[in-house]
Every structure is written in C-alpha cells, then in structure tokens.
Short mmCIF file of C-alpha atoms in Angstrom, two decimals:
data_model
loop_
_atom_site.label_atom_id
_atom_site.label_comp_id
_atom_site.label_asym_id
_atom_site.label_seq_id
_atom_site.Cartn_x
_atom_site.Cartn_y
_atom_site.Cartn_z
CA MET A 1 -6.00 14.11 12.33
CA ARG A 2 -4.49 14.91 16.02
CA THR A 3 -1.14 13.83 17.10
CA TYR A 4 -0.78 11.02 18.91
CA THR A 5 1.84 10.15 21.91
CA LYS A 6 4.73 8.97 22.10
CA ASP A 7 2.88 6.82 24.72
CA GLU A 8 -0.19 5.33 22.81
CA MET A 9 2.51 5.14 19.52
CA LYS A 10 4.51 2.35 21.53
CA ALA A 11 1.01 0.78 23.11
CA ILE A 12 0.16 0.51 18.96
CA TYR A 13 3.40 -0.63 17.95
CA ILE A 14 3.00 -3.52 21.20
CA ALA A 15 -0.22 -4.45 20.04
CA ARG A 16 0.76 -5.20 16.63
CA LYS A 17 3.73 -6.64 17.99
CA GLU A 18 1.66 -9.64 20.71
CA LYS A 19 0.03 -10.35 17.53
CA LEU A 20 2.66 -11.87 15.36
CA PHE A 21 4.42 -13.23 18.74
CA ALA A 22 1.83 -15.32 19.25
CA TYR A 23 2.09 -16.84 15.46
CA MET A 24 4.89 -17.33 16.04
CA ARG A 25 4.73 -19.45 18.77
CA GLU A 26 1.60 -20.68 17.57
CA HIS A 27 3.80 -22.26 14.99
CA GLY A 28 6.97 -22.55 16.36
CA ILE A 29 8.66 -19.98 14.57
CA SER A 30 11.71 -19.27 16.58
CA THR A 31 12.92 -16.29 15.44
CA VAL A 32 11.93 -14.04 12.03
CA VAL A 33 14.03 -11.87 10.08
CA PHE A 34 12.00 -8.19 7.89
CA GLU A 35 14.93 -6.62 6.00
CA ASP A 36 13.64 -3.20 3.84
CA THR A 37 16.70 -2.34 1.81
CA GLU A 38 17.07 -0.27 -1.96
CA THR A 39 16.43 -3.73 -3.87
CA ARG A 40 13.81 -5.00 -1.64
CA ARG A 41 11.43 -2.65 0.49
CA ASN A 42 9.46 -4.48 3.45
CA PRO A 43 7.20 -2.02 5.15
CA ALA A 44 7.10 -4.72 7.47
CA VAL A 45 9.35 -2.68 9.07
CA ARG A 46 8.00 0.44 9.78
CA TYR A 47 4.95 -1.27 10.67
CA PHE A 48 6.69 -3.49 13.42
CA SER A 49 9.51 -0.22 14.59
CA GLY A 50 8.24 2.58 13.48
CA HIS A 51 11.51 2.99 11.51
CA PRO A 52 10.28 4.62 7.87
CA ASN A 53 13.74 2.99 5.75
CA ASP A 54 16.46 0.80 5.78
CA ALA A 55 16.88 -1.62 8.02
CA LEU A 56 17.34 -4.90 9.46
CA LEU A 57 14.94 -5.87 12.23
CA ILE A 58 14.85 -9.04 14.04
CA MET A 59 12.33 -10.66 16.00
CA THR A 60 11.80 -13.75 18.70
CA ALA A 61 8.71 -15.58 19.85
CA ASP A 62 9.48 -14.62 22.76
CA GLY A 63 9.39 -10.71 22.30
CA LYS A 64 13.09 -10.00 21.53
CA THR A 65 13.12 -6.71 19.21
CA VAL A 66 16.30 -5.62 17.26
CA LEU A 67 16.36 -2.43 14.74
CA VAL A 68 19.71 -2.45 12.35
CA PRO A 69 19.10 0.66 10.38
CA TRP A 70 21.23 2.59 8.27
CA ASP A 71 20.09 5.16 9.79
CA GLU A 72 20.85 5.29 13.33
CA HIS A 73 19.33 9.28 13.88
CA LEU A 74 16.62 8.56 12.05
CA ALA A 75 15.82 5.41 14.54
CA ARG A 76 16.34 6.50 17.53
CA GLU A 77 13.49 9.31 16.59
CA ARG A 78 10.91 7.66 14.63
CA SER A 79 11.11 4.14 16.32
CA ALA A 80 9.13 2.27 19.15
CA ASP A 81 10.25 -0.26 21.28
CA CYS A 82 12.96 -1.72 19.98
CA LYS A 83 16.49 -1.94 21.07
CA ILE A 84 18.31 0.15 17.97
CA ILE A 85 21.97 -0.85 16.40
CA PRO A 86 23.17 0.66 14.03
CA SER A 87 24.34 -1.30 10.70
CA THR A 88 28.19 0.16 11.04
CA LYS A 89 29.29 -1.85 13.51
CA TYR A 90 28.57 -5.20 11.74
CA GLU A 91 29.88 -2.79 8.07
CA ARG A 92 26.31 -2.38 6.59
CA ASN A 93 26.74 -6.17 5.97
CA ASN A 94 22.68 -7.56 6.94
CA ILE A 95 24.09 -11.55 7.30
CA LYS A 96 26.74 -9.78 9.69
CA ALA A 97 23.86 -8.56 11.64
CA VAL A 98 22.04 -11.11 11.92
CA LYS A 99 24.75 -13.78 12.49
CA GLU A 100 26.27 -12.31 15.38
CA ILE A 101 22.49 -11.00 17.00
CA LEU A 102 21.13 -14.37 16.77
CA LYS A 103 24.44 -15.40 18.79
CA ASP A 104 23.30 -13.32 21.63
CA PHE A 105 20.41 -14.77 21.43
CA ASP A 106 19.30 -17.10 24.18
CA ILE A 107 17.29 -19.27 22.21
CA LYS A 108 15.62 -22.12 24.91
CA GLY A 109 14.57 -25.48 21.93
CA GLN A 110 14.34 -25.16 18.17
CA MET A 111 16.45 -22.61 16.57
CA ASN A 112 14.97 -21.28 13.61
CA VAL A 113 14.68 -18.35 11.76
CA GLU A 114 12.58 -17.13 8.55
CA ILE A 115 13.17 -14.54 6.41
CA PRO A 116 11.81 -12.68 3.48
CA PRO A 117 10.76 -14.99 0.75
CA GLU A 118 11.75 -12.61 -1.90
CA THR A 119 15.43 -13.31 -1.07
CA PRO A 120 17.46 -14.19 -3.83
CA TYR A 121 18.22 -17.46 -3.69
CA PRO A 122 22.50 -16.35 -3.36
CA LEU A 123 21.55 -14.95 -0.63
CA PHE A 124 19.66 -17.24 0.97
CA LEU A 125 22.97 -19.67 0.58
CA LYS A 126 24.71 -17.31 2.21
CA TYR A 127 22.32 -16.76 5.18
CA VAL A 128 22.40 -20.97 5.03
CA ASP A 129 26.10 -20.45 5.12
CA ALA A 130 26.86 -18.12 7.88
CA LEU A 131 23.92 -18.67 10.37
CA ASP A 132 25.58 -22.35 11.24
CA GLY A 133 23.44 -24.70 13.31
CA TRP A 134 20.16 -22.50 12.62
CA ASP A 135 17.26 -24.32 10.45
CA VAL A 136 16.96 -21.03 8.06
CA ARG A 137 13.76 -21.00 6.17
CA CYS A 138 12.78 -18.76 2.76
CA HIS A 139 9.40 -20.53 1.78
CA GLU A 140 5.79 -18.58 0.61
CA LYS A 141 3.17 -19.81 3.54
CA SER A 142 5.64 -18.07 5.76
CA VAL A 143 5.00 -15.98 8.28
CA HIS A 144 5.94 -13.36 6.23
CA ASP A 145 2.95 -13.92 4.99
CA PHE A 146 0.47 -14.08 8.18
CA VAL A 147 2.41 -10.58 8.41
CA THR A 148 0.71 -9.52 4.68
CA GLU A 149 -2.59 -10.80 6.10
CA MET A 150 -2.66 -9.14 8.88
CA ARG A 151 -1.24 -5.84 7.58
CA ALA A 152 -4.23 -6.14 5.20
CA CYS A 153 -7.26 -4.97 8.71
CA LYS A 154 -5.85 -1.56 10.12
CA ASP A 155 -5.83 -0.58 13.19
CA GLU A 156 -7.47 2.83 14.58
CA TYR A 157 -3.69 4.82 14.33
CA GLU A 158 -4.07 3.40 10.38
CA ILE A 159 -7.02 4.10 9.64
CA ALA A 160 -6.90 7.74 10.81
CA CYS A 161 -3.48 8.26 9.07
CA THR A 162 -5.30 6.88 5.99
CA ARG A 163 -8.55 10.03 6.77
CA GLU A 164 -6.35 12.28 6.99
CA ALA A 165 -4.47 11.55 3.12
CA ALA A 166 -7.92 10.97 1.75
CA ARG A 167 -8.80 14.13 3.15
CA ILE A 168 -5.69 15.65 1.63
CA GLY A 169 -6.28 13.98 -1.10
CA ASP A 170 -9.80 16.06 -1.19
CA LEU A 171 -8.70 19.01 -0.83
CA ILE A 172 -6.37 18.32 -4.45
CA ILE A 173 -9.13 17.03 -6.53
CA ASP A 174 -10.57 20.38 -5.85
CA GLU A 175 -7.87 22.43 -6.21
CA ILE A 176 -7.39 20.80 -9.50
CA GLU A 177 -11.28 21.18 -10.40
CA SER A 178 -11.23 25.30 -9.88
CA LYS A 179 -7.95 25.40 -11.35
CA ILE A 180 -9.34 23.42 -14.53
CA ARG A 181 -12.69 25.27 -14.74
CA ASP A 182 -10.42 28.92 -14.56
CA GLY A 183 -8.16 27.36 -17.52
CA SER A 184 -4.66 27.14 -14.88
CA ILE A 185 -4.20 23.77 -15.65
CA GLN A 186 -2.84 23.37 -19.26
CA THR A 187 -1.09 20.06 -18.96
CA GLU A 188 -0.18 16.48 -18.24
CA SER A 189 2.77 18.31 -16.08
CA ASP A 190 0.53 21.39 -14.80
CA VAL A 191 -1.46 19.04 -12.62
CA ALA A 192 1.08 16.32 -12.34
CA LEU A 193 3.12 19.02 -10.33
CA LEU A 194 0.65 20.93 -8.31
CA ILE A 195 -0.23 17.04 -6.60
CA GLU A 196 3.05 17.82 -5.78
CA ARG A 197 3.07 20.57 -4.30
CA GLU A 198 0.24 20.70 -2.76
CA CYS A 199 0.66 17.10 -1.20
CA ARG A 200 4.11 18.73 0.80
CA LYS A 201 2.69 21.77 1.21
CA HIS A 202 -0.24 19.51 3.47
CA GLY A 203 2.56 17.74 4.81
CA CYS A 204 2.18 14.40 3.25
CA GLU A 205 5.98 12.75 2.31
CA ARG A 206 5.67 11.75 -0.80
CA THR A 207 2.68 10.47 -3.53
CA GLY A 208 2.25 7.68 -3.54
CA PHE A 209 3.29 6.68 -6.69
CA ASP A 210 3.84 7.35 -10.29
CA THR A 211 1.60 10.03 -10.70
CA LEU A 212 -0.59 9.49 -14.15
CA ALA A 213 -1.74 12.17 -16.37
CA ALA A 214 -2.96 11.03 -19.86
CA GLY A 215 -5.04 13.60 -21.74
CA PRO A 216 -7.08 12.02 -24.59
CA GLU A 217 -4.53 10.98 -26.93
CA ARG A 218 -2.81 8.71 -23.99
CA SER A 219 -6.06 7.88 -21.34
CA TRP A 220 -6.48 4.79 -23.60
CA ALA A 221 -3.63 3.16 -21.28
CA ILE A 222 -4.11 1.76 -17.89
CA HIS A 223 -1.23 3.37 -16.79
CA ALA A 224 -0.45 5.91 -19.56
CA PHE A 225 3.41 5.78 -20.00
CA PRO A 226 5.26 7.80 -19.33
CA GLY A 227 3.50 8.82 -16.33
CA TYR A 228 2.99 12.94 -17.56
CA THR A 229 4.36 14.49 -20.75
CA ALA A 230 3.80 18.14 -21.56
CA ALA A 231 0.75 16.93 -23.87
CA PRO A 232 -2.73 18.74 -23.63
CA TRP A 233 -5.02 18.14 -20.07
CA PRO A 234 -7.43 17.91 -20.19
CA ALA A 235 -8.72 18.62 -23.91
CA ALA A 236 -11.85 17.55 -25.66
CA GLY A 237 -12.81 13.59 -25.22
CA LEU A 238 -11.67 12.37 -21.57
CA SER A 239 -8.43 12.97 -19.51
CA ILE A 240 -7.99 10.30 -16.36
CA LEU A 241 -5.96 11.78 -13.93
CA ASP A 242 -4.07 8.63 -11.42
CA PHE A 243 -3.00 9.72 -8.26
CA GLY A 244 -2.44 9.40 -4.52
CA VAL A 245 -0.81 11.04 -1.50
CA VAL A 246 1.57 9.44 1.60
CA TYR A 247 0.63 10.82 4.89
CA GLU A 248 2.46 9.32 8.00
CA GLY A 249 4.12 6.33 5.40
CA TYR A 250 -0.26 5.76 4.64
CA THR A 251 -0.89 6.51 0.98
CA SER A 252 -4.69 6.86 -0.64
CA ASP A 253 -5.06 6.36 -3.71
CA THR A 254 -8.03 7.81 -6.49
CA THR A 255 -9.16 8.18 -9.94
CA ILE A 256 -10.56 11.29 -11.16
CA THR A 257 -11.74 11.50 -15.10
CA VAL A 258 -12.33 15.04 -16.59
CA ALA A 259 -14.96 14.67 -19.50
CA LYS A 260 -15.14 17.45 -21.47
CA ALA A 261 -16.83 18.31 -23.88
CA PRO A 262 -18.02 17.46 -26.89
CA LEU A 263 -18.12 13.22 -25.96
CA SER A 264 -19.65 11.39 -28.45
CA ASP A 265 -22.11 8.64 -27.13
CA ALA A 266 -20.23 6.03 -27.53
CA GLN A 267 -17.99 8.50 -25.15
CA GLU A 268 -21.03 9.08 -22.44
CA LYS A 269 -21.42 5.07 -22.88
CA LEU A 270 -17.92 4.63 -21.62
CA VAL A 271 -18.82 6.87 -18.65
CA ALA A 272 -21.99 5.66 -18.07
CA LEU A 273 -20.86 2.23 -17.81
CA VAL A 274 -17.84 3.04 -15.56
CA GLU A 275 -20.82 4.81 -12.89
CA LYS A 276 -22.67 2.32 -12.90
CA ALA A 277 -20.46 -0.47 -12.08
CA ALA A 278 -18.69 1.79 -9.16
CA ALA A 279 -22.60 1.70 -7.56
CA ILE A 280 -23.71 -1.69 -8.06
CA ALA A 281 -20.25 -3.27 -6.70
CA LEU A 282 -20.02 -0.46 -3.92
CA PRO A 283 -23.00 -1.51 -1.38
CA LEU A 284 -21.03 -5.42 -1.77
CA TYR A 285 -17.94 -4.28 0.22
CA GLN A 286 -18.93 -5.52 3.30
CA ALA A 287 -17.85 -7.46 6.62
CA GLY A 288 -18.64 -11.25 5.39
CA SER A 289 -18.97 -10.84 1.87
CA PRO A 290 -17.03 -13.04 -0.38
CA ILE A 291 -14.45 -10.56 -2.17
CA ARG A 292 -15.17 -12.12 -5.35
CA LEU A 293 -19.28 -10.89 -5.71
CA ALA A 294 -18.37 -7.76 -6.21
CA GLY A 295 -15.36 -8.83 -8.92
CA LYS A 296 -18.43 -9.77 -10.84
CA ALA A 297 -20.99 -7.72 -10.54
CA ALA A 298 -19.49 -4.83 -11.54
CA GLU A 299 -18.36 -8.08 -14.96
CA ASN A 300 -21.24 -8.65 -15.42
CA VAL A 301 -21.82 -4.39 -15.97
CA PHE A 302 -19.60 -4.47 -18.84
CA ALA A 303 -20.14 -8.16 -20.54
CA LYS A 304 -23.23 -6.68 -20.54
CA ALA A 305 -22.47 -4.71 -23.28
CA LYS A 306 -20.00 -6.27 -24.32
CA LYS A 307 -17.47 -5.63 -22.90
CA THR A 308 -14.07 -6.12 -20.31
CA MET A 309 -12.61 -4.31 -17.76
CA PRO A 310 -9.17 -5.43 -17.85
CA HIS A 311 -7.61 -5.29 -14.25
CA THR A 312 -9.17 -5.97 -11.90
CA LEU A 313 -11.92 -3.88 -9.59
CA GLY A 314 -9.65 -2.95 -6.64
CA HIS A 315 -7.17 -3.97 -4.04
CA GLY A 316 -6.05 -3.04 -0.03
CA ILE A 317 -3.65 0.18 0.62
CA GLY A 318 -2.24 1.30 3.63
CA LEU A 319 1.97 1.22 3.55
CA GLU A 320 1.87 0.01 0.29
CA ILE A 321 -0.68 0.84 -2.84
CA HIS A 322 -0.63 -2.59 -3.58
CA GLU A 323 -1.64 -4.32 -1.02
CA TYR A 324 -3.92 -8.10 0.20
CA PRO A 325 -6.46 -8.51 -1.59
CA ARG A 326 -6.72 -7.89 -4.76
CA VAL A 327 -11.43 -7.37 -5.67
CA SER A 328 -11.83 -9.66 -9.14
CA GLY A 329 -14.55 -12.91 -9.47
CA LYS A 330 -11.75 -14.70 -9.96
CA ILE A 331 -10.94 -14.79 -6.20
CA GLU A 332 -11.35 -18.03 -4.73
CA GLU A 333 -15.18 -17.80 -2.90
CA GLU A 334 -13.08 -18.19 0.31
CA HIS A 335 -11.45 -14.43 0.28
CA VAL A 336 -13.57 -11.93 2.33
CA PHE A 337 -14.19 -8.61 3.26
CA LYS A 338 -13.17 -8.11 6.94
CA SER A 339 -13.57 -4.88 9.34
CA GLY A 340 -10.71 -2.63 9.04
CA MET A 341 -9.70 -3.17 5.33
CA ILE A 342 -8.96 0.05 3.05
CA ILE A 343 -9.78 -1.25 -0.56
CA THR A 344 -10.44 0.94 -3.46
CA LEU A 345 -13.13 0.73 -6.18
CA GLU A 346 -11.60 0.97 -9.27
CA PRO A 347 -14.04 0.31 -12.84
CA GLY A 348 -12.61 1.84 -16.25
CA LEU A 349 -12.53 0.86 -19.64
CA TYR A 350 -10.51 1.95 -22.36
CA ASP A 351 -10.34 1.98 -25.57
CA PRO A 352 -7.94 3.13 -28.67
CA LYS A 353 -10.25 5.09 -30.18
CA LEU A 354 -12.20 6.51 -27.74
CA GLY A 355 -9.79 6.97 -25.22
CA GLY A 356 -10.39 5.87 -21.79
CA CYS A 357 -12.37 6.52 -18.36
CA ARG A 358 -11.36 5.00 -14.63
CA LEU A 359 -13.51 5.95 -11.69
CA GLU A 360 -11.19 5.04 -8.55
CA ASN A 361 -12.37 5.38 -4.35
CA ASP A 362 -11.37 4.00 -1.14
CA VAL A 363 -12.82 2.36 1.09
CA LEU A 364 -13.16 1.25 4.36
CA ILE A 365 -15.06 -1.99 5.70
CA THR A 366 -16.87 -1.53 8.50
CA GLU A 367 -18.76 -3.82 10.95
CA THR A 368 -21.95 -2.08 9.72
CA GLY A 369 -21.23 -1.53 6.18
CA ASN A 370 -18.31 0.70 4.48
CA GLU A 371 -17.62 4.21 4.20
CA VAL A 372 -16.22 5.91 1.09
CA LEU A 373 -12.60 8.15 2.50
CA THR A 374 -12.98 9.71 -0.61
CA HIS A 375 -14.51 11.44 -3.36
CA ALA A 376 -12.86 11.34 -6.50
CA LYS A 377 -15.11 12.20 -9.04
CA ILE A 378 -15.98 12.58 -13.27
CA ILE A 379 -15.32 15.63 -13.97
CA ARG A 380 -17.48 17.21 -16.09
CA CYS A 381 -16.01 20.40 -18.27
#
C-alpha cells in the first residue's frame, strides 16, 4: 500500500466531515458528540479525526471540530483537521468537557446536541442537567445512524487499507497451510499465536478479534469457546480457523476449514454444501441488488439438503469487525448492496457429531460487480 501524505489524509477527513455537516444542516442538527471510551467504543472518532482511541469528538453544523483526547501527544501525531484540547483541562470528565466547549461555540438559532444513542440513561440525565438551555437528544435514527450508514461505503483510503489487511491475511493463510503440511502446527494455540506474531511482523495494529481456532472436537460451535486451547489442530475431521488482521484501523475477516482425511461421506457433504452456497451467492453481491437475494440463495442451498445455517451469510467490515449491513434472506428488500461496501461472504454448517465447516472471504462491491479481496479456502490434507 502506498503512503498517503498528511495533506492527502487531511483532504480525506475534510471530505468525510463535509458529508456529515451537510446532513446536519439539512436536518437542523447544530451539534453532535461522539465518545470513544473504554466502555463505549465508537469508531466515528477515528473516522472523522484520525485519532485511534479514547477521545471525545464534538462537531457543529457550521464546521467546527474539537477533539478532546486522553493522550494529547498521540492525538497531535495522528489526528488531522481538528482543534485539540487535552482532556486533562476538563479533569478527564466528558460531560464537563462538552459543557465548557459548547459555551465557547457561538451557535446561532436552534441549540441542540445529539449524543450517542448507546449513552446509558443515568449518563443522559447528567448531560441534560449540565447543558442548561440545550436540547439534548439521545435517540435512534439520529445523526449517529447516518454516520453508520455513511461508513458502510468505503472511500479510496479505506479500500486501500482493507486491501492491505487482506493481503497480509492471505500471506498468513499461505504460511499456515505450509506449516500444516510440514507438521509445524500441532495445536490450536500454535496457529493462533502464529497469526499474532505474523500480523505484527507485517505492520498490523492487532488481530481484528480474538482468533477462533477449533479442532474437530470443537468446530461444531459457530464461535468456539474459548477461542483456542492446547487441543490438536488440525486433526482428522473438520477444523475451523476464523481470524482477521487490522491495518491502519481496518480489519479483514476470513475463515478457513481444514479437512483432514479421512472424512466420512456426511462430512464431505457438509463441505460440498458450503462451497456450493458460496459459489451461488457471490454473483449476487453486486451494486443495486437487494441484499436479501444473496442470503436467500445460500439458505436455499442448505434447505434443499434439509440443513440450516445458524447465522447470517455475511456482514460489513471496516473500522469494526461487524458493521452495516448484515446479509440475510430475512432483511427488508430496501436494503441493497452499494458500491464501496466491503462485506463478508461466509456460509457455514455445524453438527455436534460431524464438526463444522465455514468458508469466509471479504468482498468489495464495485460499480460493475464485485472483487473478492481475500483468498480463504478449504484446505485438504
């Protein structure tokens, strides 16, 4: 991935914020608050400012942007196009920070502020008490929901970061397959720790989520618990590995299944059905197509075999591992794929006796179809 200059990054953040400001003006919203805290993570802070974590972001419809970070030095290194005021000025109290900053804003006309809909009710009441004269709003279908939908369609930089995460993830998959074949990987812990080491070696921030490595005795679980143990991996039967890597905030999400001989006829059928569902659904991942059609196509493959997939066919990825939209045959018809979305395609089947099989890749929706960014597969050995 090429290096973006500071001026290029500033232009990217400005373009994102202009879309938000336009929405706020159109809907009469004067001010919005985003909080990224240890208990309530919100990627919108990074999305609009570049600052990676633990900060308050306050934005107004007339273009003011104030970042109140926990770590001032990190903010000055990573953020762009925003005024930085360290949280120590407000005794690390977000309500006090919002109150004092809003006092400094010269808001004309309607004085309203939208805080995150995830705000606990007791905290909402504290905001109401502190912001005398302001209409404090905390509700669904707010500017925060607009931002969630806005983030679903990635810009050039986001696609580039996800491509790099996908490239590194593919390298790790190749390394895993090589070590499976030479016998270097023996346990679930072996493969999970390899991923952690390799992703850092290639410049990733972290894994996208806790790696899920499950041998044949545990692969029947959609998300094995615990994520990995010292149990054999892979072993005869079906083993699952679900992992992602994060590059500049953006995650990949892939699942491979290792089919180690001997497999029973029933296990072979499980694998064949998952591969068929993936192949049938992929062409339906295209701009303008109702999302439910892809979900139904995969579900119908399994239904004809009298089997049911116990999770959705996919989900958006980006600064979060699970983003809008979900891919399911049950969602409303008005939800359609849009160019710029990056969405997983992950059919899977699970049986307590046979084990589980899932095949997951990340798909970029383009103006003319789609592009599969990752290359997870069924590894036979």
